[in-house]
mmCIF file of C-alpha atoms in Angstrom:
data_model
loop_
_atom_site.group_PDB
_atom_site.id
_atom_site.type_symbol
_atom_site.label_atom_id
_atom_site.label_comp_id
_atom_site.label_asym_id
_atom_site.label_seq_id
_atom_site.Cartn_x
_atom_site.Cartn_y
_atom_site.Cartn_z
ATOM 1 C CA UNK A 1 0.000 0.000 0.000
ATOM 2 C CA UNK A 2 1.038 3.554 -0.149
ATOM 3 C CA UNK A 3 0.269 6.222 2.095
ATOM 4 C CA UNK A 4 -0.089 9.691 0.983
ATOM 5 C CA UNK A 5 0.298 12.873 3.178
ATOM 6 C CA UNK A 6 -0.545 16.394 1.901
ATOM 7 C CA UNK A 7 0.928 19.018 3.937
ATOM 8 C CA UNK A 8 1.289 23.337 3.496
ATOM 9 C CA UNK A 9 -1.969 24.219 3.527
ATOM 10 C CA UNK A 10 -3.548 27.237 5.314
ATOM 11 C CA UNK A 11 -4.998 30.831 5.587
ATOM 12 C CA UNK A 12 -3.491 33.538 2.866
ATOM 13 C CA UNK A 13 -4.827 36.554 1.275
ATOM 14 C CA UNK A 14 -5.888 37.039 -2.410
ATOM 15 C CA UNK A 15 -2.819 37.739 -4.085
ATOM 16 C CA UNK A 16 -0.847 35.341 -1.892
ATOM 17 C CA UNK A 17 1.127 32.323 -2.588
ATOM 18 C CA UNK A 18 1.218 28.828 -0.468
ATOM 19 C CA UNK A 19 3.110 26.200 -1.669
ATOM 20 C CA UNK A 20 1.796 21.883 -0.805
ATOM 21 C CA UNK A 21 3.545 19.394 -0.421
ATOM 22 C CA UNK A 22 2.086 15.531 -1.296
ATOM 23 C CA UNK A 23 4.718 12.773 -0.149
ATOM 24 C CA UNK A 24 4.226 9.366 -0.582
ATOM 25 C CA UNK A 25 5.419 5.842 0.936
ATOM 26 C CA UNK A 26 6.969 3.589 -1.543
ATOM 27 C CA UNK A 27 9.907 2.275 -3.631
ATOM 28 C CA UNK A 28 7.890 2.897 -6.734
ATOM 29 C CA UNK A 29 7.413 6.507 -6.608
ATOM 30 C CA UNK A 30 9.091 7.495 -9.625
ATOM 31 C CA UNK A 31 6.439 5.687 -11.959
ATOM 32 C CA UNK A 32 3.787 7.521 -10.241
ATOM 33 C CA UNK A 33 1.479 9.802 -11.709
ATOM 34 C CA UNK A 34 1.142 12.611 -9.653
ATOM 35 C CA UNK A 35 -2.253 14.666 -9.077
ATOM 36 C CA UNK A 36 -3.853 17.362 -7.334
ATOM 37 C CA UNK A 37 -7.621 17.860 -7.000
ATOM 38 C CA UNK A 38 -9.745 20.377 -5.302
ATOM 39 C CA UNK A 39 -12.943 20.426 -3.636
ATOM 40 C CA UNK A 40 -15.773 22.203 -1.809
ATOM 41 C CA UNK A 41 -18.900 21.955 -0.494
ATOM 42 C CA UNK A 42 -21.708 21.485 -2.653
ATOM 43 C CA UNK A 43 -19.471 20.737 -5.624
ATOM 44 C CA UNK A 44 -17.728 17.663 -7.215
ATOM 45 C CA UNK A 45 -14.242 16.969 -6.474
ATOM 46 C CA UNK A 46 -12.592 18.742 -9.470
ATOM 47 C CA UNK A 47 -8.855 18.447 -11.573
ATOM 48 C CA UNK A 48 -6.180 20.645 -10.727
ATOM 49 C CA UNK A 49 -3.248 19.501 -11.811
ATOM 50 C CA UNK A 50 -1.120 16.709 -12.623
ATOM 51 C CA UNK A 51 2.027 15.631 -13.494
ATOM 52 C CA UNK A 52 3.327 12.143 -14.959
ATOM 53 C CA UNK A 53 5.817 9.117 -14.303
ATOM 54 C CA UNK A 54 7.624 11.093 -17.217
ATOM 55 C CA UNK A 55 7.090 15.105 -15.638
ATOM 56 C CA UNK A 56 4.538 16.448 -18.213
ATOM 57 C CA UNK A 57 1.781 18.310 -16.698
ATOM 58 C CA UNK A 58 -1.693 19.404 -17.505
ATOM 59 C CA UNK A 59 -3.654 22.222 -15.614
ATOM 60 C CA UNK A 60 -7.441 23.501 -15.012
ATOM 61 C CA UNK A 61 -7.587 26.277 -16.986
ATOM 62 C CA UNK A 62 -8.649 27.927 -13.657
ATOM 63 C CA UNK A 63 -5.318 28.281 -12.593
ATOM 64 C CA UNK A 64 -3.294 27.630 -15.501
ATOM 65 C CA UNK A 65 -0.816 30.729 -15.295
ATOM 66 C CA UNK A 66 -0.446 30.955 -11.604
ATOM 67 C CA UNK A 67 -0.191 27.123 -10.425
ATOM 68 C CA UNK A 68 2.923 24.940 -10.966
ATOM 69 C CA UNK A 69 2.785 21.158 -10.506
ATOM 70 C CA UNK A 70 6.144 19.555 -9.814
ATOM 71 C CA UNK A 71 7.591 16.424 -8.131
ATOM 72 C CA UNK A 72 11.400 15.873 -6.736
ATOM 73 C CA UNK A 73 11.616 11.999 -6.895
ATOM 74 C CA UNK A 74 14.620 11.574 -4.277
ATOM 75 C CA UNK A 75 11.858 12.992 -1.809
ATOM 76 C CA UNK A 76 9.172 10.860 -3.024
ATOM 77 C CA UNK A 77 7.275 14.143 -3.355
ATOM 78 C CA UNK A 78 5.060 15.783 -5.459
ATOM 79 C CA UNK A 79 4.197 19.949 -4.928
ATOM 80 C CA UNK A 80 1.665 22.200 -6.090
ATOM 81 C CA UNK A 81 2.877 26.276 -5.719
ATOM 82 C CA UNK A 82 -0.367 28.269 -5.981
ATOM 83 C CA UNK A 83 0.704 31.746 -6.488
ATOM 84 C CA UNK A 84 -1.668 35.012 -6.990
ATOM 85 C CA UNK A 85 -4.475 33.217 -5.235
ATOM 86 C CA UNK A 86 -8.109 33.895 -5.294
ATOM 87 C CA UNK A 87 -10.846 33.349 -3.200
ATOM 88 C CA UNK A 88 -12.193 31.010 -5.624
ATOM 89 C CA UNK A 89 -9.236 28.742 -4.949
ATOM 90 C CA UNK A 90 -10.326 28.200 -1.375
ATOM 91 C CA UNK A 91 -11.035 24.506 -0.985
ATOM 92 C CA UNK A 92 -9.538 21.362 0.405
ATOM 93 C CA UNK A 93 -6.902 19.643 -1.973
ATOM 94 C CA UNK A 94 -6.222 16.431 -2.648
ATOM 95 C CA UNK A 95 -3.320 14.489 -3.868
ATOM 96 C CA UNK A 96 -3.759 10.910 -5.965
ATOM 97 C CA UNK A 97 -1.101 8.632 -6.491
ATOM 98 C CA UNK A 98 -1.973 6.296 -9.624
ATOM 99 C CA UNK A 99 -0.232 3.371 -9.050
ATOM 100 C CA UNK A 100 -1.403 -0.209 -9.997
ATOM 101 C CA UNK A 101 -3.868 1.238 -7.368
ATOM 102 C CA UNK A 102 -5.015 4.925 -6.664
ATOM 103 C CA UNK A 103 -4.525 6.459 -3.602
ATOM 104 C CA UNK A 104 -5.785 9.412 -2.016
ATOM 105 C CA UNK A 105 -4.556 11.471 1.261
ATOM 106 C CA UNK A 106 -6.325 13.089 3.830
ATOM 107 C CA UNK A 107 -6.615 16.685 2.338
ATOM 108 C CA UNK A 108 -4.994 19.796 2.961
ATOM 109 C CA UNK A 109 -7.148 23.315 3.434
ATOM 110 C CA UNK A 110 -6.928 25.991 1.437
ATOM 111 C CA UNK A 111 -8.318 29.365 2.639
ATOM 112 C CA UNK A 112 -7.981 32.224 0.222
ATOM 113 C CA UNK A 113 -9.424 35.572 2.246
ATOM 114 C CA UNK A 114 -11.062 38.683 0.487
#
C-alpha cells in the first residue's frame, strides 16, 4: 500500500502564494502519476493539476498561469505552488497517487481571504 500525506496548507490573502507538499510511501514513486484535485462543499471533487511518471503536466484552466505542478523523486514528493491566489481557490486539496492502485490522502485546506 502507499500512504499519501498532503501538507502546506492554510490561511493567505488574495494575491498570496502557499506552496503543498504531497509525499508518498513507496519504492515505486518514480512511476507515479502525480495529481492534485480540489474540492468544496456542494461541488464535485474537481482536476487541478497533474504531473506524470515522465514530468509532463496538464492544468485547469482555472489556474493555468499561476499554479505549478512539480515532483522531486529523491523525496518521493510531489508539490503544487499556488501563487496570486483567489478566493475562488479556497477549498480542500487532494493528492492521488496512480499506481497499480489509486490512492488518495487526507486533504490539505486551502483558505484564500477577500
Amino acid at each position: 500500500q502507499v500512504q499519501v500525506v498532503e501538507s502546506g496548507g492554510g490561511l493567505v490573502q488574495s494575491g498570496g502564494s502557499l506552496r503543498l507538499s504531497c509525499a508518498a510511501s513507496g519504492s515505486a514513486f518514480s512511476s507515479y502519476a502525480m495529481t492534485w484535485y480540489r474540492q468544496t462543499p456542494g461541488k464535485q471533487r474537481e482536476l487541478v493539476a497533474a504531473i506524470t511518471s515522465g514530468g509532463s503536466t496538464n492544468y485547469a484552466d482555472s489556474v493555468k498561469g499561476r499554479f505549478v505542478i512539480s515532483r522531486d523523486n529523491a523525496k518521493n514528493t510531489a508539490y503544487l505552488q499556488m501563487n496570486s491566489l483567489k478566493p475562488e481557490d479556497t477549498a480542500v486539496y487532494y493528492c492521488r497517487v496512480s499506481s497499480m492502485i489509486a490512492y488518495w490522502g487526507q486533504g490539505t485546506q486551502v483558505t484564500v481571504s477577500s
